[in-house]
Amino acid sequence: MSAPLLEIEDLSVTFNERMAAVRNASFRIGRGETHCVVGESGCGKSVSALAVMNLLVSAAKRTAKRLSFAGEDLLAMPEKRMAQLRGNRMAMIFQEPMTSLNPAYTIGSQLTESYRRHKRASQRDATARAVKLMGRVGITAPEMRLGQFPHQLSGGLRQRVMIAMALMCEPELLIADEPTTALDVTVQAQILRLLNELKDEFGLSILLITHDLGVVARVADSVSVMYAGEVVEHTTARQLFADPQHPYTRGLLSCIPVPGKSQRDKPLGSIPGVVPQVSVGFSGCAFRSRCAFADADCAGTINTQTATADHNYLCRLTPTRQKELARA
Amino acid sequence: MSIAISLPPVRVRTFRVGNVGFWIGVAICSVVVLAAVVGNALVPHDPFAQNLNNRLVPPFWMEGSQPDHLLGTDQLGRDYLARLVYGARISLLIGITTMIVSGLIGTTLGILGGYFGGIVDDVVLFLITCRLSIPVVLVALAVVGLLGSSLTLVICTLGLLLWDRFAVVARSTTMQVRSLDYMNAAMCAGASTPRLLFREILPNIASHLAVVATLEIALAILFEATLSFLGLGVPAPLPSWGLMIAEGKDYMFFSSWVIMIPGVTLFIFVMGVNFVGDGLRSLLGAERPR
Amino acid sequence: MNSPAAIEVRDVRQEFRVSGGMFAAARHVVAVDGVSFSVPAGRVLGIVGESGCGKSTLARLILGLLAPTSGDALVYGQRLAALDRKARARLIQPVFQDPFSSLNPRQTIQEIVSLPLVAQGSFEAPEITRLTNEILDRVGIARAMATRLPAELSGGQRQRVAIARALIIKPKVVVCDEPTSALDVSVQAQILNLLAELRREFNLTYIFISHNLAVIEHVASTVAVMYLGRIVEMNETDVLFRSPRHPYTRALLDSVLTPEPDLGIPDVGLGDAVPDPSRIPAGCRFHPRCRMAVERCQREPPKPDLAAPDEMVECHLANQDNPFQLVGGQYAQG
């Protein structure tokens, strides 16, 4: 296997030196791979993406053992060089395209701006490329859309514009933060299909951040499950759904109703309590207050365990031990 | 079994320039309010007592000042400090009562328009538009000129003219609140209309109105000064700051402090009130969740 | 009928006037266009549809927050419009989507939850306190929270408070408008379980509105699918999910992403025409997005085909003797 495109090792982000938003998160994304980071709100999934892009607010502090993109060290990289990477070789799309599109400029000028800046292309070349890409992402009548403003488009179209904009400079990595959460289900399927096609066509690597395990199942190659700032389980998508190891992952999977599978009159599985906010210096398993199997030792250091070659999880207990405890 | 995870409250400290301004404003306003309430008990002179033998005594930092009259005396020999302090009372009185009158009118209109919408709102909007097309100073001048000047008349005229900002803010915030689900829930809970207006809407728009209130106080004080300067504000022996400037304008070339003292006081006080308003805005803005 | 249905909606239509300003002509948007259904007591009617399909407007009509332009909404045989606010509150209560905007930020939990009782005006203070404590216990909110403000609660706790407020007056019908869409997955499950328990305990009838078909499938006994202001298909949940008859229902079902890694991303084939309630297409309103549409669909609106009171479909092609063959989807095999 060739070297991964993005490597993150022991990434931590703290806010105001008090709140630990991300704690020692590690994952890597290979070229042409879709990696999903899944978790509930406040688990640190968006913050880790922003940390990769170096777009954190000034109150946040980022540390990592290793943070490299295509062999380049992002930690030591000066902001000027980083700005050249962003929007060029790394692009990002967000949940609500309305907030990331400037309402005062036309679609056309926003689409072509970064291409002209990064690639030093003429307006004509940039427009030609914009029209081509808009057609590619399924926007009808692209020439007409160029002159329109963001508010004149529907949510699905705006997200397509965002994708086209992200693709303008032929990025190698596309970071998508909940790209379909604000969209209707039918549109969600269309957008995800589009992302998948584009991945193959352009050889993109995608870092997809989502809370929806259904989305993870259908698009991910590999998955990181995050909880309270930590990656609690890291494996391939197939492995995660076939054989989840961490009690949190299992809990999450039992929470979602599945048509035709979950019993109508039976309650859904649920995880009691709420996600804790973890302060700097917290130790032990953050899930222990909600975990049915937790005991006093869970407050100690938890080591990563390996289930199979590409399946790690952060829990003291093996699944067999969990089953024994559940029976007892 | 339960294992407690301690969660320290995450409190982002927001000590910004806006807040510094807020406290400066509060300090200025407190001094003025204090002066208005107890000032004349502390100053040993009667603000109305004339002494024509002791006219235009300069203030303490100038040559020829008298330790007895810290800020000197005016053209009729009245103690300037006593008049200034008494003027604070007039300015505050006018500012606050005008704010109350205009606040009642504006808030009522705004809430009604915002809550009921439709034709009520059209009427309110029309009234606001009409009010905005009235030149305040000219109308106030005309009214006072016709009916003669008195404190009550100045307050009533300003109160009836300065409600537009209250109405606009109350209307738009009411419309926002009305569309929120807790209003729907309260309606479904069977709450009566007065209850909806006073318990659900008013507390939620009060913070916005408080900001407007401070601005209106400042505006009313300035308008009063303007009217008094033009000779149509509070009637003569009453020492309003605007009137003091007007009375001193003949002497400004030789004894510039006669208008400087009330002018600077007015400026600092109005700035203080505006600081409080700005501070309130940023404080309340930060408080609103999400 | 001897016992009136818990909810009966008869040919309800809701138009909104979108004012273009003081001197511009107003436009009319038809948000709900001739909807009829009835829900027997103790059942759960799930309403699904995309944003802008009129499902939330329908909820507000049923709650009596809006007066329909035409048609009637009846709760236990009584026209909501004819009821006074107190009687209406005793019959029907809402639970809204966003727990951050559905609780008044300036009132304590105690004040919020007790509002329906206070508004009745016939309860003594100690009675109100007792009932408030009882319902807070029942929904799992610690009594210590009663004096707090909503801002101090998490999303799930807020939604529990909203549920407590709806149930404190023991209504007969609860309208849940996307009650879990703003919540995290694990909290969503808690709230869905709570709603199901309470329904059995208080013998409630639910109208449950959601865009999430998996949730609807889990909670509803009957499902109505809305598209641009009309119900295009309605049936028992099992039947609807097993054999959808309307192409739009099929597309919706296909777009559900179940956590099954090998199924890939479905091709719903709806094209990218966007439904716009201010410009409803002639003929069948779904035809611009329908891959099965024939010439007749562009010209003639289909009539509802009622097989039973709660079994309905509105599609030219579903009525024919030789129904179209839908491509096998993920639920077709059952």
Coordinates of N, CA and C in Angstrom, one line a residue, chain A residues 39-42 45 138-140 154 157 160 181 183-190 192-193 196 211-215 217-219 237-238 241-242 248 252-275 290, chain C residues 49-52 55 154 157 183-190 192-193 197 199-200 211-221 237-238 241 248 251-252 254-272 274 289 330-331 334:
Chain A
G39 N -19.8 10.4 15.0 CA -20.0 10.7 16.4 C -21.1 11.7 16.7
E40 N -21.5 11.8 17.9 CA -22.6 12.7 18.3 C -22.0 14.2 18.4
S41 N -23.0 15.1 18.5 CA -22.5 16.5 18.6 C -21.6 16.7 19.8
G42 N -20.6 17.5 19.5 CA -19.6 17.8 20.6 C -18.6 16.7 20.8
K45 N -15.6 15.8 16.2 CA -15.3 15.4 14.8 C -15.1 16.6 13.9
G138 N -24.1 18.0 -11.9 CA -25.5 17.9 -12.1 C -26.3 19.1 -12.0
I139 N -25.7 20.2 -12.3 CA -26.4 21.5 -12.3 C -26.9 21.8 -13.7
T140 N -28.2 21.9 -13.9 CA -28.7 22.2 -15.2 C -28.5 23.6 -15.6
S154 N -31.8 26.3 -4.7 CA -32.3 25.5 -3.7 C -31.2 24.9 -2.9
L157 N -29.1 22.4 -4.8 CA -28.2 23.1 -5.8 C -27.1 23.8 -5.2
R160 N -24.5 21.4 -4.4 CA -23.7 21.1 -5.6 C -22.8 22.2 -6.0
T181 N -26.6 16.9 5.8 CA -27.5 16.9 7.0 C -28.7 17.9 6.8
L183 N -30.1 18.6 4.1 CA -30.9 18.3 2.9 C -32.0 17.2 3.1
D184 N -32.9 17.2 2.1 CA -33.9 16.2 2.2 C -33.3 14.9 1.8
V185 N -34.0 13.8 2.3 CA -33.4 12.5 2.1 C -33.2 12.1 0.7
T186 N -34.1 12.5 -0.2 CA -33.9 12.1 -1.6 C -32.7 12.9 -2.2
V187 N -32.5 14.1 -1.8 CA -31.4 14.9 -2.3 C -30.1 14.4 -1.6
Q188 N -30.2 14.0 -0.4 CA -29.0 13.4 0.3 C -28.4 12.3 -0.5
A189 N -29.3 11.4 -1.0 CA -28.9 10.2 -1.7 C -28.2 10.7 -3.0
Q190 N -28.8 11.7 -3.7 CA -28.2 12.2 -4.9 C -26.8 12.8 -4.7
L192 N -24.7 12.2 -2.2 CA -23.7 11.2 -1.8 C -23.3 10.3 -3.0
R193 N -24.2 10.0 -3.9 CA -23.9 9.3 -5.1 C -22.9 10.1 -5.9
N196 N -19.4 10.0 -4.4 CA -18.8 8.8 -4.7 C -18.3 8.7 -6.1
H211 N -23.0 12.4 11.5 CA -23.5 11.7 12.7 C -24.3 10.5 12.3
D212 N -24.5 10.3 11.0 CA -25.5 9.4 10.5 C -24.8 8.1 10.1
L213 N -25.1 7.0 10.9 CA -24.4 5.7 10.7 C -24.9 5.1 9.3
G214 N -26.1 5.5 8.9 CA -26.5 5.1 7.6 C -25.6 5.6 6.5
V215 N -25.3 6.9 6.6 CA -24.4 7.4 5.6 C -23.0 6.7 5.6
A217 N -22.3 3.7 6.6 CA -22.4 2.4 6.0 C -22.3 2.4 4.5
R218 N -22.9 3.4 3.9 CA -23.0 3.4 2.4 C -21.9 4.0 1.7
V219 N -21.1 4.9 2.3 CA -20.1 5.6 1.6 C -18.7 5.3 2.1
A237 N -15.4 0.0 7.2 CA -16.9 0.1 7.3 C -17.5 -1.2 7.5
R238 N -17.1 -2.2 6.7 CA -17.8 -3.5 6.8 C -17.6 -4.1 8.2
F241 N -19.7 -2.5 11.1 CA -21.1 -2.9 11.2 C -21.3 -4.4 11.5
A242 N -20.3 -5.2 11.0 CA -20.4 -6.6 11.2 C -20.0 -7.0 12.6
Y248 N -19.7 1.8 23.1 CA -20.3 2.9 22.6 C -20.8 2.7 21.2
L252 N -24.7 2.8 19.9 CA -25.1 3.7 18.9 C -25.9 2.9 17.8
L253 N -25.3 1.7 17.5 CA -26.0 0.9 16.4 C -27.3 0.4 16.9
S254 N -27.5 0.2 18.2 CA -28.8 -0.3 18.7 C -29.8 0.8 18.8
C255 N -29.3 2.0 18.7 CA -30.2 3.2 18.8 C -31.0 3.5 17.6
I256 N -30.5 3.1 16.4 CA -31.1 3.6 15.2 C -32.2 2.6 14.7
P257 N -33.4 3.1 14.5 CA -34.4 2.2 14.0 C -34.1 1.8 12.5
V258 N -34.2 0.6 12.1 CA -33.9 0.2 10.8 C -35.2 -0.5 10.2
P259 N -35.8 0.1 9.2 CA -37.0 -0.4 8.6 C -36.8 -1.9 8.3
G260 N -37.8 -2.7 8.7 CA -37.8 -4.1 8.4 C -36.9 -4.9 9.3
K261 N -36.1 -4.2 10.2 CA -35.2 -5.0 11.1 C -35.6 -4.7 12.5
S262 N -35.7 -3.5 12.9 CA -36.0 -3.2 14.3 C -37.5 -3.5 14.6
Q263 N -37.8 -4.0 15.8 CA -39.1 -4.4 16.2 C -39.9 -3.1 16.6
R264 N -41.1 -3.0 16.0 CA -41.9 -1.8 16.1 C -42.3 -1.6 17.6
D265 N -42.8 -2.7 18.2 CA -43.4 -2.4 19.6 C -42.4 -2.6 20.7
K266 N -41.2 -2.9 20.3 CA -40.1 -3.0 21.3 C -39.4 -1.6 21.4
P267 N -38.9 -1.3 22.6 CA -38.1 0.0 22.6 C -36.8 -0.2 21.9
L268 N -36.3 0.9 21.4 CA -35.0 0.9 20.8 C -33.9 0.8 21.9
G269 N -32.8 0.3 21.5 CA -31.7 0.4 22.4 C -31.3 1.8 22.7
S270 N -30.9 2.2 23.9 CA -30.5 3.5 24.0 C -29.4 3.6 25.0
I271 N -28.6 4.7 24.9 CA -27.5 4.9 25.8 C -28.0 6.0 26.8
P272 N -28.0 5.6 28.1 CA -28.5 6.6 29.1 C -27.5 7.8 29.2
G273 N -28.1 8.9 29.7 CA -27.2 10.0 30.0 C -26.8 10.8 28.8
V274 N -25.9 11.7 28.9 CA -25.5 12.6 27.9 C -24.0 12.6 27.7
V275 N -23.5 13.1 26.5 CA -22.1 13.1 26.2 C -21.5 14.1 27.2
R290 N -21.6 6.2 31.2 CA -22.8 5.7 30.5 C -22.7 4.2 30.2
Chain C
G49 N -42.6 13.4 4.4 CA -42.5 14.3 3.2 C -41.3 15.1 3.3
E50 N -40.9 15.7 2.2 CA -39.7 16.5 2.2 C -40.0 17.9 2.7
S51 N -39.0 18.8 2.8 CA -39.3 20.1 3.3 C -40.1 20.8 2.3
G52 N -41.1 21.6 2.7 CA -41.9 22.3 1.8 C -43.1 21.6 1.4
K55 N -46.2 19.5 5.5 CA -46.5 18.7 6.7 C -46.5 19.5 8.0
S154 N -29.6 20.1 28.5 CA -29.2 19.6 27.2 C -30.4 19.4 26.3
Q157 N -32.8 16.7 27.4 CA -33.6 17.1 28.6 C -34.7 18.2 28.2
L183 N -32.0 16.1 17.5 CA -31.3 15.4 18.6 C -30.3 14.4 18.1
D184 N -29.3 14.1 18.9 CA -28.3 13.1 18.6 C -29.0 11.7 18.6
V185 N -28.3 10.8 17.9 CA -28.9 9.5 17.7 C -29.2 8.8 19.0
S186 N -28.3 8.8 20.0 CA -28.6 8.1 21.2 C -29.7 8.8 22.0
V187 N -29.8 10.1 21.9 CA -30.9 10.8 22.6 C -32.2 10.6 21.9
Q188 N -32.1 10.6 20.5 CA -33.3 10.3 19.7 C -34.0 9.0 20.2
A189 N -33.2 8.0 20.4 CA -33.7 6.7 20.8 C -34.4 6.8 22.2
Q190 N -33.8 7.6 23.1 CA -34.4 7.8 24.4 C -35.8 8.4 24.3
L192 N -37.8 8.6 21.6 CA -38.7 7.8 20.9 C -39.3 6.8 21.9
N193 N -38.4 6.2 22.7 CA -38.9 5.2 23.7 C -39.9 5.8 24.7
E197 N -43.8 4.8 25.4 CA -44.3 4.4 26.7 C -45.4 5.3 27.1
R199 N -47.4 6.9 25.4 CA -48.7 6.8 24.5 C -49.5 5.6 25.1
R200 N -48.8 4.5 25.5 CA -49.5 3.4 26.0 C -50.1 3.8 27.4
H211 N -39.3 13.6 8.7 CA -38.8 13.4 7.4 C -37.9 12.1 7.4
N212 N -37.8 11.5 8.5 CA -37.0 10.3 8.7 C -37.8 9.1 8.6
L213 N -37.7 8.4 7.5 CA -38.6 7.2 7.3 C -38.4 6.1 8.3
A214 N -37.1 6.0 8.7 CA -36.8 4.9 9.6 C -37.5 5.1 11.0
V215 N -37.6 6.4 11.4 CA -38.3 6.8 12.6 C -39.8 6.5 12.4
I216 N -40.3 7.0 11.3 CA -41.7 6.8 11.0 C -42.1 5.3 11.1
E217 N -41.3 4.5 10.4 CA -41.6 3.1 10.4 C -41.6 2.5 11.8
H218 N -40.7 3.0 12.6 CA -40.7 2.5 14.0 C -41.9 2.9 14.8
V219 N -42.4 4.1 14.6 CA -43.4 4.6 15.6 C -44.9 4.5 15.0
A220 N -45.0 4.6 13.7 CA -46.4 4.8 13.2 C -47.1 3.5 13.0
S221 N -48.5 3.6 13.1 CA -49.3 2.4 12.7 C -49.8 2.7 11.3
T237 N -48.6 0.9 8.0 CA -47.1 1.1 7.9 C -46.5 -0.1 7.2
D238 N -46.8 -1.3 7.6 CA -46.2 -2.5 7.1 C -46.4 -2.6 5.6
F241 N -44.6 0.1 3.6 CA -43.1 -0.1 3.5 C -42.8 -1.3 2.6
Y248 N -43.4 8.2 -5.8 CA -42.8 9.1 -4.8 C -42.5 8.3 -3.5
A251 N -39.5 6.2 -4.1 CA -38.3 7.0 -4.1 C -37.9 7.4 -2.7
L252 N -38.8 7.7 -1.9 CA -38.5 8.0 -0.5 C -37.9 6.8 0.2
D254 N -36.5 4.3 -1.1 CA -35.2 3.9 -1.6 C -34.1 4.8 -1.0
S255 N -34.4 6.0 -0.7 CA -33.4 7.0 -0.2 C -33.0 6.8 1.2
V256 N -33.7 5.9 1.9 CA -33.3 5.7 3.3 C -32.0 4.9 3.4
L257 N -31.1 5.5 4.1 CA -29.8 4.8 4.2 C -29.7 4.0 5.5
T258 N -30.0 2.7 5.4 CA -29.9 1.8 6.5 C -28.4 1.5 6.7
P259 N -28.0 1.2 8.0 CA -26.6 0.9 8.2 C -26.2 -0.5 7.7
E260 N -26.3 -0.7 6.4 CA -25.9 -1.9 5.8 C -24.9 -1.6 4.7
P261 N -23.6 -1.9 5.0 CA -22.5 -1.4 4.2 C -22.5 -1.9 2.8
D262 N -23.1 -3.1 2.5 CA -23.0 -3.6 1.1 C -24.0 -3.1 0.1
L263 N -24.9 -2.3 0.6 CA -26.0 -1.9 -0.3 C -25.6 -0.7 -1.2
G264 N -24.6 0.0 -0.9 CA -24.2 1.1 -1.7 C -25.2 2.3 -1.6
I265 N -25.0 3.3 -2.4 CA -25.9 4.5 -2.4 C -27.0 4.3 -3.4
P266 N -28.2 4.4 -3.0 CA -29.3 4.1 -3.9 C -29.4 5.2 -5.0
D267 N -29.9 4.8 -6.2 CA -30.2 5.8 -7.2 C -31.7 6.1 -7.1
V268 N -32.1 7.2 -6.5 CA -33.6 7.5 -6.4 C -34.2 7.9 -7.7
G269 N -33.4 8.5 -8.6 CA -33.9 8.9 -9.9 C -35.1 9.9 -9.9
L270 N -34.9 10.9 -9.0 CA -36.0 11.9 -9.0 C -35.6 13.1 -9.8
G271 N -34.4 13.1 -10.4 CA -34.0 14.3 -11.2 C -33.8 15.5 -10.2
D272 N -33.5 16.7 -10.7 CA -33.3 17.7 -9.8 C -34.3 18.9 -9.9
V274 N -37.0 21.0 -8.4 CA -37.3 21.2 -6.9 C -38.8 21.6 -6.8
R289 N -40.9 15.1 -11.7 CA -39.8 14.4 -11.0 C -40.0 12.9 -11.2
Q330 N -35.1 -2.0 -1.9 CA -34.5 -2.7 -0.7 C -35.6 -3.3 0.2
Y331 N -36.8 -2.9 0.1 CA -37.8 -3.5 1.0 C -38.8 -4.4 0.2
G334 N -39.4 -7.7 1.4 CA -40.0 -7.8 2.7 C -38.9 -8.2 3.7

